[in-house]
Short mmCIF file of C-alpha atoms and ligand atoms in Angstrom, two decimals:
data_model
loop_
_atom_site.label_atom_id
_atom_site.label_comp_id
_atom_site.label_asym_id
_atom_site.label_seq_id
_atom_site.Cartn_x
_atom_site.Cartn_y
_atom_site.Cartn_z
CA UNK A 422 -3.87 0.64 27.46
CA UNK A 423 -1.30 2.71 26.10
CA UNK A 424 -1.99 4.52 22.40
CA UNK A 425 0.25 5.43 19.60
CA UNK A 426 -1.36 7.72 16.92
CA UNK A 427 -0.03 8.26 13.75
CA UNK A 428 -0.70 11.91 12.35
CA UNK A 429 -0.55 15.12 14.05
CA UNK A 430 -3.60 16.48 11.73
CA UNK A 431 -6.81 17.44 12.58
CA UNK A 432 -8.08 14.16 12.87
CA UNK A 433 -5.10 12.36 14.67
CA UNK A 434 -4.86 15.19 17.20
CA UNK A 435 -8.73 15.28 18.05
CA UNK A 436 -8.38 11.37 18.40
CA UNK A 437 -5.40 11.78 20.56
CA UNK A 438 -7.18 14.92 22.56
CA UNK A 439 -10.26 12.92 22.97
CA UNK A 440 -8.46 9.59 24.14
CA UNK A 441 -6.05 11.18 26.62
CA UNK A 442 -9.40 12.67 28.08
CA UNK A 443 -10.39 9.35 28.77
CA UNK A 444 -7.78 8.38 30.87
CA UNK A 445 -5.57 6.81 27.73
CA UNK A 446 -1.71 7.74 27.70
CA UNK A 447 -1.30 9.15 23.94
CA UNK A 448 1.72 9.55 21.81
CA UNK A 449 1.26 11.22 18.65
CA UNK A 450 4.13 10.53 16.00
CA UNK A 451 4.44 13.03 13.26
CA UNK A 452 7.96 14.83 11.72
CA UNK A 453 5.46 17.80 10.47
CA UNK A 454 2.05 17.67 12.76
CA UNK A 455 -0.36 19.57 10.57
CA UNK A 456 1.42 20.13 7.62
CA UNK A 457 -0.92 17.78 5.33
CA UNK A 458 -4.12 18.43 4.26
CA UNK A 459 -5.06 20.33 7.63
CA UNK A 460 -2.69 23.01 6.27
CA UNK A 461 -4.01 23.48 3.29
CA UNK A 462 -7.95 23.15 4.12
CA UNK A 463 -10.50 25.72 3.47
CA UNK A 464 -11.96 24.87 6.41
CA UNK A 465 -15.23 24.87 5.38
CA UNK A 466 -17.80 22.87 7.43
CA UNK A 467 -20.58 22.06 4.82
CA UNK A 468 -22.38 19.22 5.06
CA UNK A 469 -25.03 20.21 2.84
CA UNK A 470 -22.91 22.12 0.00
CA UNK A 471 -20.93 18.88 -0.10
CA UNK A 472 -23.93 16.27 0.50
CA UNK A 473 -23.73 14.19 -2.96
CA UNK A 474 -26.31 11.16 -3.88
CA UNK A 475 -25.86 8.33 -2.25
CA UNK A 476 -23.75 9.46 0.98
CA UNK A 477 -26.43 9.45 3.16
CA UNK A 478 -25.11 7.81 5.87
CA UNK A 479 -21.99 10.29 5.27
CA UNK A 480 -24.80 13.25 5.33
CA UNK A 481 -26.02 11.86 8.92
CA UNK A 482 -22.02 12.10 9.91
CA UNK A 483 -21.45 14.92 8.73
CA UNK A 484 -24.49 16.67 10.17
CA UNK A 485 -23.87 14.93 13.48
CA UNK A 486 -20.04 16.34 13.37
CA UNK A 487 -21.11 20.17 12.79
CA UNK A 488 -23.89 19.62 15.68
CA UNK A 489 -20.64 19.55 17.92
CA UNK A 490 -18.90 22.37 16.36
CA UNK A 491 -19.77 24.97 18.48
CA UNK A 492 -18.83 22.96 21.82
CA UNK A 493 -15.86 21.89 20.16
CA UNK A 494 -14.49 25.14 19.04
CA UNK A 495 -15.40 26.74 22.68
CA UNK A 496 -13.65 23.66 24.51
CA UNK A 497 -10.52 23.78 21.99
CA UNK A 498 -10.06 27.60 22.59
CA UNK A 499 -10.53 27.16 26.84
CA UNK A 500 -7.98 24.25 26.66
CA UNK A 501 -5.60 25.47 24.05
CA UNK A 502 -5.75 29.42 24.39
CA UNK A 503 -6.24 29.72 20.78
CA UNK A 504 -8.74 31.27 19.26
CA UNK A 505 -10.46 29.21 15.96
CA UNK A 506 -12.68 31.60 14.03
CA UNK A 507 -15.66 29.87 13.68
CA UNK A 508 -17.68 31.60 11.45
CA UNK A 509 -21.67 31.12 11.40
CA UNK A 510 -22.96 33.40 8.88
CA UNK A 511 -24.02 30.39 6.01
CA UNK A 512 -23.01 29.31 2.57
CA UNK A 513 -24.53 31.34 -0.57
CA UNK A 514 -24.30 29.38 -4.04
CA UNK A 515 -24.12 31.23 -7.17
CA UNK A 516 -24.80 30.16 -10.97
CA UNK A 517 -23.35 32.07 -13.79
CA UNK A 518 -25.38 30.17 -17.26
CA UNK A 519 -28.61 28.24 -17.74
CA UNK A 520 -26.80 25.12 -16.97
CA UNK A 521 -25.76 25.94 -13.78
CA UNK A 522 -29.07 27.61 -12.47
CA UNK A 523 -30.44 23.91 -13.99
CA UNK A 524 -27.42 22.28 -11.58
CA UNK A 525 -28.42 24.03 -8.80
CA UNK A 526 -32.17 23.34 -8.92
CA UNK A 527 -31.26 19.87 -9.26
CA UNK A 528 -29.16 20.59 -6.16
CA UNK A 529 -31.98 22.42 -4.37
CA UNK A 530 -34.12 19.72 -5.16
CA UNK A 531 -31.49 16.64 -3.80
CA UNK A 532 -31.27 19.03 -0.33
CA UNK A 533 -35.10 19.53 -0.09
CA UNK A 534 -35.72 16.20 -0.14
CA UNK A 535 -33.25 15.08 2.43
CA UNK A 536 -35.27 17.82 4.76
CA UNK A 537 -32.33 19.84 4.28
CA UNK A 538 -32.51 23.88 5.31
CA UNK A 539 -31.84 25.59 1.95
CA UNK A 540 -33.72 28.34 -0.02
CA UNK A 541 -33.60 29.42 -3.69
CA UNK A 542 -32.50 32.91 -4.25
CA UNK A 543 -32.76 35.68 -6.85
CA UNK A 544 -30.15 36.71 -8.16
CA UNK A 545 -30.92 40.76 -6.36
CA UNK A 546 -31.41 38.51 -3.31
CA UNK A 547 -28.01 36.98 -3.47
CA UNK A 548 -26.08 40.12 -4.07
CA UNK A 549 -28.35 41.67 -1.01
CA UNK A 550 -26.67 38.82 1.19
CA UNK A 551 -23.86 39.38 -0.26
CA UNK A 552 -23.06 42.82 -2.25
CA UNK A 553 -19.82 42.02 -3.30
CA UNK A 554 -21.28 39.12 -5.98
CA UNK A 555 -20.52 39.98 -9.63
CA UNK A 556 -23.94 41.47 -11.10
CA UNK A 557 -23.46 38.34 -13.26
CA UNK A 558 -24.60 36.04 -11.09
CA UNK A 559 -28.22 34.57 -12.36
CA UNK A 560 -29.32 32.92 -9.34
CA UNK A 561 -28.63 31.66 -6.01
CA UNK A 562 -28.95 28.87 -3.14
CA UNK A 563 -29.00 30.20 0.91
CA UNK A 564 -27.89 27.58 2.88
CA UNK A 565 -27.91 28.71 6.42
CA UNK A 566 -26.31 25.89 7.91
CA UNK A 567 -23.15 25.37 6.02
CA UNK A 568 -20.20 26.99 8.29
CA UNK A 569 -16.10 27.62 8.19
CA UNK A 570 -13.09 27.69 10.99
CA UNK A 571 -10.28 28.45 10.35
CA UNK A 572 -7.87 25.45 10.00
CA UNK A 573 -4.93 26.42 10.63
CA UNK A 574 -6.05 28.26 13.98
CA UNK A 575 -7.84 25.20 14.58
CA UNK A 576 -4.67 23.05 14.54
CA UNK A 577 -2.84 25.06 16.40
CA UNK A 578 -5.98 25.15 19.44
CA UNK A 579 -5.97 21.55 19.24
CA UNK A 580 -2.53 20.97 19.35
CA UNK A 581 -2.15 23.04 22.66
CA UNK A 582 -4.96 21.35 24.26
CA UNK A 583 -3.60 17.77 23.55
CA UNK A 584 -0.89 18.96 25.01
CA UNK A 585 -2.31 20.44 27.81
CA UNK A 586 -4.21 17.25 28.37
CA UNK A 587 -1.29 15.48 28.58
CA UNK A 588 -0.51 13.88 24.88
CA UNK A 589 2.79 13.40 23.83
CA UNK A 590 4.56 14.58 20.93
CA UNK A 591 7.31 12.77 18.47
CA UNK A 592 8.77 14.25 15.99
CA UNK A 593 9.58 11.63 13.85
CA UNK A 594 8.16 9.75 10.78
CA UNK A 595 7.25 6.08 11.39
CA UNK A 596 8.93 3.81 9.32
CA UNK A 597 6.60 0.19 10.25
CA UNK A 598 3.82 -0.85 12.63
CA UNK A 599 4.98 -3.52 15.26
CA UNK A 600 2.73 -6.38 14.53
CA UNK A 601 3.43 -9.22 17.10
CA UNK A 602 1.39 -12.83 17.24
CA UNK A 603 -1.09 -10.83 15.18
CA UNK A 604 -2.17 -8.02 17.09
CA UNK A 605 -0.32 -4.53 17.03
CA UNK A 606 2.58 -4.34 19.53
CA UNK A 607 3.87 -0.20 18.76
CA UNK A 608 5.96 1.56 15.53
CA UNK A 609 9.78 1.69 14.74
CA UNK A 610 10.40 5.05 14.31
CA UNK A 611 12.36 6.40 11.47
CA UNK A 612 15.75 6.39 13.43
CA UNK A 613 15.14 2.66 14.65
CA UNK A 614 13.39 3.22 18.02
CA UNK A 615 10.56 1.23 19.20
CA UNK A 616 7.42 3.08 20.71
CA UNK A 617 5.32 0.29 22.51
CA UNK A 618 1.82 0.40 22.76
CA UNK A 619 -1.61 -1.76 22.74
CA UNK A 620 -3.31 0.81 19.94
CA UNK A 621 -1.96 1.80 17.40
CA UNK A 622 -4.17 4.89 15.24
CA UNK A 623 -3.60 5.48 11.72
CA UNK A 624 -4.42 8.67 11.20
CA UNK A 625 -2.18 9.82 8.29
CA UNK A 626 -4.75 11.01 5.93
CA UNK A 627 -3.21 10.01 2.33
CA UNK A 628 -0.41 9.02 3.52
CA UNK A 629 -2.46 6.36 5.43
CA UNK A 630 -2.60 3.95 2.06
CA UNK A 631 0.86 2.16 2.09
CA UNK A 632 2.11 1.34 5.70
CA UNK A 633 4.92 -1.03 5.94
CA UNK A 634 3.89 -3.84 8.82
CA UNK A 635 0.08 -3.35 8.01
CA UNK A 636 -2.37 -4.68 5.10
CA UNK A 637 -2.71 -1.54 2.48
CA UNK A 638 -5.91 0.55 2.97
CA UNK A 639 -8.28 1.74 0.25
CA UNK A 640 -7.25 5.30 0.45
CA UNK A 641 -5.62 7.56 -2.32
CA UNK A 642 -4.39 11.28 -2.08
CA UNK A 643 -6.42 13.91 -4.39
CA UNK A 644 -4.80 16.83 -5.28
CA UNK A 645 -6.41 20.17 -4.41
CA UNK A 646 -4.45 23.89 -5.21
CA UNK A 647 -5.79 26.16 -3.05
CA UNK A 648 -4.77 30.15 -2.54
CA UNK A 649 -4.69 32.14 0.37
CA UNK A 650 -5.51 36.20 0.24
CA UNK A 651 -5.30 39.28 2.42
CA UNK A 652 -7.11 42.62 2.50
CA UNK A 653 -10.62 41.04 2.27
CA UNK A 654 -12.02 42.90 5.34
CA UNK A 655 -16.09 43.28 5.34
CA UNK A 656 -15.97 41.54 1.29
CA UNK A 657 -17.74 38.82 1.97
CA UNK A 658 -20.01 37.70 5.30
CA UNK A 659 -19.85 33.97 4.98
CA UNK A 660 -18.88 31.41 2.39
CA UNK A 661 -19.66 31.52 -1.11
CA UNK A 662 -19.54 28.86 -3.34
CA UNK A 663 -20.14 29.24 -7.39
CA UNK A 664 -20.32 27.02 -10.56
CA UNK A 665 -19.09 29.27 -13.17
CA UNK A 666 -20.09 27.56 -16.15
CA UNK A 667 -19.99 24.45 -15.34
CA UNK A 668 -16.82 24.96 -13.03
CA UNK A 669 -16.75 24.81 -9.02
CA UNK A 670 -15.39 27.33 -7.21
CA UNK A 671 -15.41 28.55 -3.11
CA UNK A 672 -14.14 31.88 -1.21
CA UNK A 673 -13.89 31.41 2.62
CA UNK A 674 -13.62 34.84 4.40
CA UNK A 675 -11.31 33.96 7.51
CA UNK A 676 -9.76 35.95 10.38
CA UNK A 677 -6.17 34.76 10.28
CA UNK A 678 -5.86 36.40 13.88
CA UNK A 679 -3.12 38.72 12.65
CA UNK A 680 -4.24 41.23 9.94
CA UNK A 681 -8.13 39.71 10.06
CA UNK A 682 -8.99 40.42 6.41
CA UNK A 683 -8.58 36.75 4.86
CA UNK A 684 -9.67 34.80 1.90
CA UNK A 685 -9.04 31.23 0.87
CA UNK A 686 -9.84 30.55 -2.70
CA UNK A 687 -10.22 26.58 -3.69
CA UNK A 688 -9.66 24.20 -5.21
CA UNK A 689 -8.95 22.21 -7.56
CA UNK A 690 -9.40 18.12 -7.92
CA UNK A 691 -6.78 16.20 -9.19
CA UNK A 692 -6.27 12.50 -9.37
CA UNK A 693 -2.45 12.69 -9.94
CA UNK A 694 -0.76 10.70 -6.98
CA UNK A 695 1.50 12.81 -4.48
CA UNK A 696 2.06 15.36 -6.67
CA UNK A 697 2.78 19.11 -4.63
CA UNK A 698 3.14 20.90 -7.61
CA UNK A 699 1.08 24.40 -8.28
CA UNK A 700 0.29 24.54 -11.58
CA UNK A 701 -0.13 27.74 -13.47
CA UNK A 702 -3.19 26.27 -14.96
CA UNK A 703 -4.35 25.76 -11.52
CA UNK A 704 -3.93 28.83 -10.35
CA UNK A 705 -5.40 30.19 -13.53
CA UNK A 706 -8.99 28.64 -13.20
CA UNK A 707 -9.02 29.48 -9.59
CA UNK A 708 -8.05 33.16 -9.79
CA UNK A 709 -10.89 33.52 -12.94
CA UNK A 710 -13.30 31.60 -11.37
CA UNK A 711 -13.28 33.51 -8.37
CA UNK A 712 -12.74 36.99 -9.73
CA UNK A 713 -16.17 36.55 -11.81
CA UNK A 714 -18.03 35.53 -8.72
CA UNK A 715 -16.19 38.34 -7.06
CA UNK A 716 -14.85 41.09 -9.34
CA UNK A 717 -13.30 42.46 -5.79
CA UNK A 718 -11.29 39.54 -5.76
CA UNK A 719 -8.42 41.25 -8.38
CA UNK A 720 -7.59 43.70 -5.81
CA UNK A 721 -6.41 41.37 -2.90
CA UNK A 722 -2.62 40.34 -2.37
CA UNK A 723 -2.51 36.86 -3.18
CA UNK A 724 -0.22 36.05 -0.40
CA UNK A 725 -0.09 32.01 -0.59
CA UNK A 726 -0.43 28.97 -3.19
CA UNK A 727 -0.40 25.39 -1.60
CA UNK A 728 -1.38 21.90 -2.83
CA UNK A 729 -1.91 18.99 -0.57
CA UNK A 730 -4.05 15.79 -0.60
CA UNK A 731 -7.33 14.89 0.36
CA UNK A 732 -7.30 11.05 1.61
CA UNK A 733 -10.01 9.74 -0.61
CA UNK A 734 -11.84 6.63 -0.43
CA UNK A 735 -14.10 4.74 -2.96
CA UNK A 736 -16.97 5.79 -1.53
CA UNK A 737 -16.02 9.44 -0.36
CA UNK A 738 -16.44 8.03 3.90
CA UNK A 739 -13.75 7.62 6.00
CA UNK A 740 -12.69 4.81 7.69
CA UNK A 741 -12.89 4.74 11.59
CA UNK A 742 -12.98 2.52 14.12
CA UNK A 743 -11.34 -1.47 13.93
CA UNK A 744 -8.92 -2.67 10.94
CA UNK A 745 -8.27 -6.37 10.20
CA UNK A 746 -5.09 -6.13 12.57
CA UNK A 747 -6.08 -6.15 16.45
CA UNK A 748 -4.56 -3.27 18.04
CA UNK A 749 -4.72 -1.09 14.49
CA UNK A 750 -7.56 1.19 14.51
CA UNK A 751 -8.44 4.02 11.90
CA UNK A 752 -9.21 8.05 11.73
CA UNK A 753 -8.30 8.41 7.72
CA UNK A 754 -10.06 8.69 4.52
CA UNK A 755 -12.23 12.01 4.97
CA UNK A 756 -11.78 13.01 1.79
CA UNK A 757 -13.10 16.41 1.64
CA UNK A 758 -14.67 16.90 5.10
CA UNK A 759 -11.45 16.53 7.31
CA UNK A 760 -12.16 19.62 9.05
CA UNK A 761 -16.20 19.00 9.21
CA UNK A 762 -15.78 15.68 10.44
CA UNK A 763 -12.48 15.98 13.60
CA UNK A 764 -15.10 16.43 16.52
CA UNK A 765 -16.97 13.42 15.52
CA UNK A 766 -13.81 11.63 14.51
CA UNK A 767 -12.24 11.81 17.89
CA UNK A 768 -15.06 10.83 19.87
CA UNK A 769 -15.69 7.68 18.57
CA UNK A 770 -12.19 6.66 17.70
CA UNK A 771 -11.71 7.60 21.51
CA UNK A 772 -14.71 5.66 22.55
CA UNK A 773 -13.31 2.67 20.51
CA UNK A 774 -9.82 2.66 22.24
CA UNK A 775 -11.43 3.23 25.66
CA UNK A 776 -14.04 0.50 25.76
CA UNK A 777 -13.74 -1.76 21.91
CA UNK A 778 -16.89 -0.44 20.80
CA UNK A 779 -17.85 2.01 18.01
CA UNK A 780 -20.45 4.02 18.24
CA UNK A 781 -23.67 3.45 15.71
CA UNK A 782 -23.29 6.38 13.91
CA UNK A 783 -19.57 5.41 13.08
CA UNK A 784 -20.91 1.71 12.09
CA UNK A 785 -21.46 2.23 8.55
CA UNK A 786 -17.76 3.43 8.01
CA UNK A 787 -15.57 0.68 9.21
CA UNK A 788 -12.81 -0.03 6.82
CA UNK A 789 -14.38 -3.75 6.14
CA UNK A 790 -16.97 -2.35 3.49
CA UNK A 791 -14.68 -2.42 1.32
CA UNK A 792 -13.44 -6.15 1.64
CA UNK A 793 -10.39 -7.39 3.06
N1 LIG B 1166 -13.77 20.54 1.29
C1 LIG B 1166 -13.41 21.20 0.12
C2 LIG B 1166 -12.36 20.55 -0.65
O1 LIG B 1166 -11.98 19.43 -0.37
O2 LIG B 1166 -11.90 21.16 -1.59
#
């Protein structure tokens, strides 16, 4: 049982990790492994800042996924060397006007009754957690729960321990999937060569829509512009997420490992195809936004701008597990919980490739919800 995965993110490497654990040889194809949405993530794990009504069975993912962060993390940074900043200090959300504190309640209320672990703050409470808050702020959620990593670190970890565990790298793009008497036989690569295998992952995140050799799949890129700070150091102890007036916002302290003072300030949502542009406009809302949840904010060296694509679905899950093509079998779609959801993600892809079943809490995400 040899596997081919497609995607050298954060999902197609912790699929790959996980399989070649198993036993599985693994080649993962990829020209730039990493240098799609895993690159550009906030790496926020937040399960209940992003739980949204009707998901529920995406909640119970989700949820399940950070209850194997902190393994995760520790077995990434034994295997790869690489230390991944996971940061457990909790989520605070700030309201600026009446109509956000009314947004939040509603929120508070959605998370309450889904026996989530969130409290309502003052707004002297909030700035207590967190005295770098704009004396602005009129209120606040605690969410305890709601986590970050750093990405990028992350990527790196997991990376090294796929390779460490024996997966293969190719840098290459693919340019078809091999689809023989039905089932999937390998890829052509780019420059013409064949890779053969029995499995073949898609794992491509927006990219995974259009794949020559393979029905299309219901996922589309969103845009998100995201910017990355420096000189942050002891302005914020954990994540902080606003609505400023009506407008979202996050800040996600992070140790880059180097200078250990940043902050990642994102993003926006755009529904405009594969476009990598950052926008002044973007960059705009994103710099006010932040700087009136955090007047500290102006004084940081804005050091990076990026835009990259979340792989969204219709109904905001991913798809894992089987496809309509024997042999093809998915890791894509996780809109905005990539990073959240890549421990989860490779253990049940694995456990799909290893033995042809997927585990329960996967079942509700196979791709054939949504029809052939
Ligand atoms: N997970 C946050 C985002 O997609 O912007």
């Amino acid at each position: 049982m040899t596997v081919v995965v497609l995607g050298g993110g954060l999902i197609g490497l912790s699929v790959a990790w996980r399989a070649a654990q198993r036993g599985l040889p693994v080649t993962v194809v990829d020209d730039a492994p990493g240098g799609g949405a895993s690159q550009a993530a906030a790496g926020m794990l937040a399960p209940v800042t992003e739980a949204a009504y009707g998901e529920e069975a995406l909640l119970r993912l989700c949820l399940a996924s950070l209850g194997r962060y902190p393994a995760f993390v520790a077995e990434v940074e034994r295997a790869g060397g690489v230390p991944v900043g996971l940061r457990t200090q909790g989520t605070v959300v700030v309201g600026f006007d009446e109509d956000d504190m009314r947004a939040l309640d509603a929120l508070l209320e959605f998370q309450r009754e889904l026996g989530l672990a969130v409290e309502r703050l003052t707004a002297r409470a909030a700035r207590r957690r967190e005295p770098s808050l704009s004396p602005r702020v009129r209120g606040a959620l605690h969410v305890p729960g709601d986590h970050s990593v750093d990405g990028r670190a992350l990527h790196a970890g997991l990376l090294a321990a796929a390779g460490a565990a024996g997966v293969r790298l190719v840098s290459s793009r693919v340019a078809e999937v091999r689809v023989v008497d039905g089932r999937a036989a390998g890829v052509r690569l780019a420059d013409g060569t064949d890779l053969v295998a029995d499995a073949v992952v898609v794992a491509l995140g927006a990219r995974s829509g259009a794949l020559p050799g393979v029905p299309p799949l219901p996922v589309r890129p969103v845009k998100g512009q995201i910017l990355r700070m420096r000189g942050a150091a002891g302005l914020l102890e954990g994540t902080v997420r606003a609505l400023v007036r009506g407008r979202q916002v996050y800040l996600v302290p992070y140790d880059d490992g180097v200078t250990g003072d940043g902050l990642i300030v994102g993003a926006t949502v755009e529904d405009r195809g594969f476009d990598a542009a950052v926008t002044a406009g973007g960059v705009h809302d994103l710099l006010h936004d932040a700087i009136e949840v955090v007047p500290g904010v102006s004084e940081l060296e804005l050091v990076e701008t990026i835009a990259r694509w979340r792989p969204a679905t219709a109904d905001n899950g991913p798809l894992l597990g089987p496809s309509e093509v024997p042999g093809v079998a998915l890791a894509t779609g996780h809109y905005r919980n990539g990073v959240l959801l890549a421990p989860v993600t490779g253990e049940v892809v694995a456990e799909h490739l290893a033995t042809g079943e997927l585990p329960e809490l996967a079942a509700p995400f196979t791709a054939d919800r949504f029809g052939r």
